[in-house]
Structures are given as C-alpha cells and as structure tokens.
Amino acid sequence: MSNLTDLSIAAIRDGVRDGSFTAREVAEGFIANVEKGRSLNAYVVETPEHALAAADAADQARTSDDLKPLSGVPIGMKDLFATKGVQTTAGSNMLGGFKPVYESTVSRKLWDAGAGMLGKLNMDEFAMGSSNETSAYGPVISPWRRNDGGNAPLAPGGSSGGSASAVAARLCPGATGTDTGGSIRQPAAFVGISGIKPTYGRCSRWGVVAFASSLDQAGPMARDVRDCAIMLEAMSGFDPKDSTSLDMPVPNWEAALSSDIRGKRIGIPREYRIDGIPEEIGRVWDEGIERMRDAGAEIVEVSLPHTKYALPTYYIIAPAEASSNLARYDGVRYGLRGTSDGGIDGMYQATRHDGFGSEVKRRIMIGTYVLSAGFYDAYFNQAQKVRALIARDFERVFNEVDLILTPTAPSAAFALGDKSSDPLAMYLNDVFAVPASLAGLPAMSVPAGLDGQGLPLGLQLIGRPFDEQGVLNAGLALEERSGFTHRPKAWW
Ligand code: GLN
C-alpha cells in the first residue's frame, strides 16, 4: 500500500474515518519511507513506536466512533520542539542527548488531536540559517535535482530544512516548522510545498527552544493549503504558559476555506522588485498576479517604503535576542558541560566553545555587540524604531488592501556549499521573508511554478493580523490556478 504515502493529510484523515484503510497501514508506509529516505538526513531521531501507538489508538477510536481531528495522521516534528523523553537538540551539540522532561504546547496539542510522531527533524542550529547547513547533524539534502544534471546536492532551505525535505520526499505528510525570519516559508518554497507562519502569538512558544522571542512562531508545512489549515488549527490556541500567546479563539480555518477571492484587494509592493534577482522570480510573480486577477481579485500597486531596512533590522534584533536567550547554555543547568582546569569561567568558556557552531557564535557576538553599552543606541534601539516603521508601513497598506502578494525568496534552491562561507549572501536569502516577521503578520508560501532548471518557486501571501483565513483562502486560489503538481523524482 505504498501509495498511501502520496495522500494528503485530509485524505488520510478521511480514509481512516471511512475505513478505506487503517491508520496502522498509513504509519507503516511512512515508516518504510523514512528508512528508505535516510540519505536525505531529514530525521535526526526516528520514533516509529510513537507513530504506531497513535495509529493503533486511531484504529481503536474508529471502532468506538471517537476519532479526533488528526487521528491516523503521522507527522514529523522539527527538533526545536521539546518532546518529553525524546531527544531534543535544536540541531546543536550543546543539547546533544538532551531529553526534555516536558512536552511543548504545540506538540502536546498535536498528540491530543490524534497525530503520531515519525521522528524529530533536522534543522539549522538553534534555527539560525537558511540552508540547514549549520546543523550539528550535517546538512539536509533536498530531494529535488536540477534538470541539467548538476550533481551538487541542493539545499532544502532553512532553518526548517528537515521538515521541508521530509514533506517533499513523502517521509511524512506534514511537519511542524518554526519561523523567526522565514524558516517555514523559504524552505517550503525551495521544495515545492506550502507553509504558513501565523500571526505572532497564535501558536504557543512554550517548549519551543528560543531563538528570538519577539519573532519566533511555530507553523505547519505540508503539501497543500488545506493540510496547512488542518494542522494549524490543531497547533494554535491560547496558552497561559506563554506570556505573548494570543488570547483569542481559534477559528475553524478548514471549514471556512474558500478559493472565492472575488472582490479582494491584493497589494503588490513595488519595493519588492529589487535589482539582481533572477528574471524567473519576476515571471512567476507576474503569473501569480494574473492568476489572482483571473480569480476576481483587484490588484493594487502599493508602497512599503521601509522594506529596504528590514533585513539589517532583523539581523540586529534577532541576534540581540538570541545572545540573551542563549546565555542559559552555561554548562551548569543542562546540556553539554565542557572541561577545563580554569575554574568556573574556564568551564563556561569550554562549554560554549565546544557546544556552539560557528554561525551561532557569530550571532551571539553580533547580538552582544549591538546590546553593549556603547552601541545600544546606535544599533539595537535604532533597529527597534525602524521595526516600528516597518510595521506601520503594513498597517497603512492594509487600510487599502486585504492581502499582499510577493515572491517568497529571491532565488530557487541553491547547491549545498554555495553560500555557506558567505554569511551575507546567506542572509540576503531572507529579504522577502523578514518584513512580515518583524511586523508579526501571518504569511504563507505556496508553490507557484518551476524555474528553467525545473526547481520550484514559491509566492508569499501576507495578511492582516489574525487574518490567517484570508491568507489561506488566497493561497488556495493560487494553488488551484497554478496547478502545481510537480514533485521530486524518486531519490532512492
Ligand atoms: N534565515 C533566518 C536566520 O537565519 C531565519 C531563521 C528562522 O526563521 N528561524 O535567522
């Protein structure tokens, strides 16, 4: 029954419900794929027993008519979410072997909704990166290949690279991701799947290893928009354990899904037409604009004048918060402890020297610098002010339009190794993703076409605060009209 692994989350859920197949058959199919797909390095821990236990519970629940929204659906879990008793490392040596004694709220909610876990997914170390190459567990490989036969393996994007590769390669039907400055949307675009970062505060950060707390948001990555809606519904909700959690009811996004976007006003920000990006990105964007127009939306050119400051602003604020959040890894409380004969200071130094990789060290140094007494006003304070201006740009534009449509990333997937020695080139990949993060807005990437090398390109929809429904509906309209059914060729 290997074709069960081609089914969407909705189709798995419905098929288990109506008895077309059992949840155990589904779980076994994905477990077999996880084993066959090991060369992608997408999973850092495999938990078939968890997936099978949830599947058996789903098959039991069916007989007693007690099915839950995700009964019978096995998923992958980004290794940033604390999973009780299951190794959680955030892709870092610092947390090598760390088994949390508690469950993150988001993973708890998914299990409560009936989902099972196939394993923990590889990621950039502490979610810092855009290619999954900063992971202590080695890079994840994208299942996609260039048409010209270029043999260099491609990056799946990052930091949720394991999630992206696993979903695209059918090693799970859906996965959790987290997005601080694009880490759900950019990898989704690179591998031809969908992913949504909800409004800041929708998903609890409790038990999600912290990177930059004012930006971090969890969200789903799946093969289509409906599956994202289904997963997001299960993941969202107020949590008193997260002081920035939104105290608002979770809408029934799937039930209200509709690709009827007639009369919606969609803004096209002129500042996103930047020089030096491949012509094909512009072509796919223009096609997307035409598709929205065909669907009955009104297209409006808009201006977000502070866009050009978003990337430098993000790369001040995110490292500043990271340097503070990562101060806890001192070798005393948990995780790695380095050895040194230099007393407690020596132990701290050895721990942080051995535990962190070079990108994480770079961020800690940048963050410490921009927060230091002599530079705080010039950098951190200034960045906070510019962040407010960026948010105000969006607020103003959302008086005129309902949604904004842009490319997700300035390029298709690049080869592993292409940018890993040039941090600035790597950071530039986030140029279209970070403005919505700084403003806390819901934003989604939907696959929209292929480039000349046969690699997927994504388009991004940004919505008003709390308007995940508008984003999902426009995403569905785009998905239906793009007819994107491409998938990577078999890789094993
Ligand atoms: N690529 C960005 C960074 O390296 C975003 C990462 C993320 O969203 N977690 O910071």
Coordinates of C-alpha atoms in Angstrom, one line a residue, residues 21 45 53 59 105 107 211-212 224 275 299 302 326 342 373 388 392 406 425 434 447 487:
F21 CA -7.5 1.8 5.1
V45 CA 15.7 10.8 15.6
A53 CA 0.9 3.7 19.0
D59 CA -7.9 2.4 14.6
T105 CA 2.4 23.0 24.0
S107 CA 3.4 19.1 20.2
F211 CA 15.9 31.9 19.2
A212 CA 14.5 35.4 19.1
D224 CA -1.2 21.8 0.2
D275 CA 17.6 44.5 -8.8
I299 CA -4.7 44.2 -8.0
V302 CA 1.3 49.6 -3.0
L326 CA 21.4 31.5 24.5
G342 CA 40.3 27.2 34.6
A373 CA 26.5 50.0 26.4
A388 CA 8.0 50.1 14.3
R392 CA 3.4 51.0 10.3
T406 CA 5.3 38.8 -3.2
A425 CA 24.9 36.1 0.8
V434 CA 11.7 39.1 7.3
P447 CA 4.3 26.7 -4.7
R487 CA 7.2 16.5 -7.3

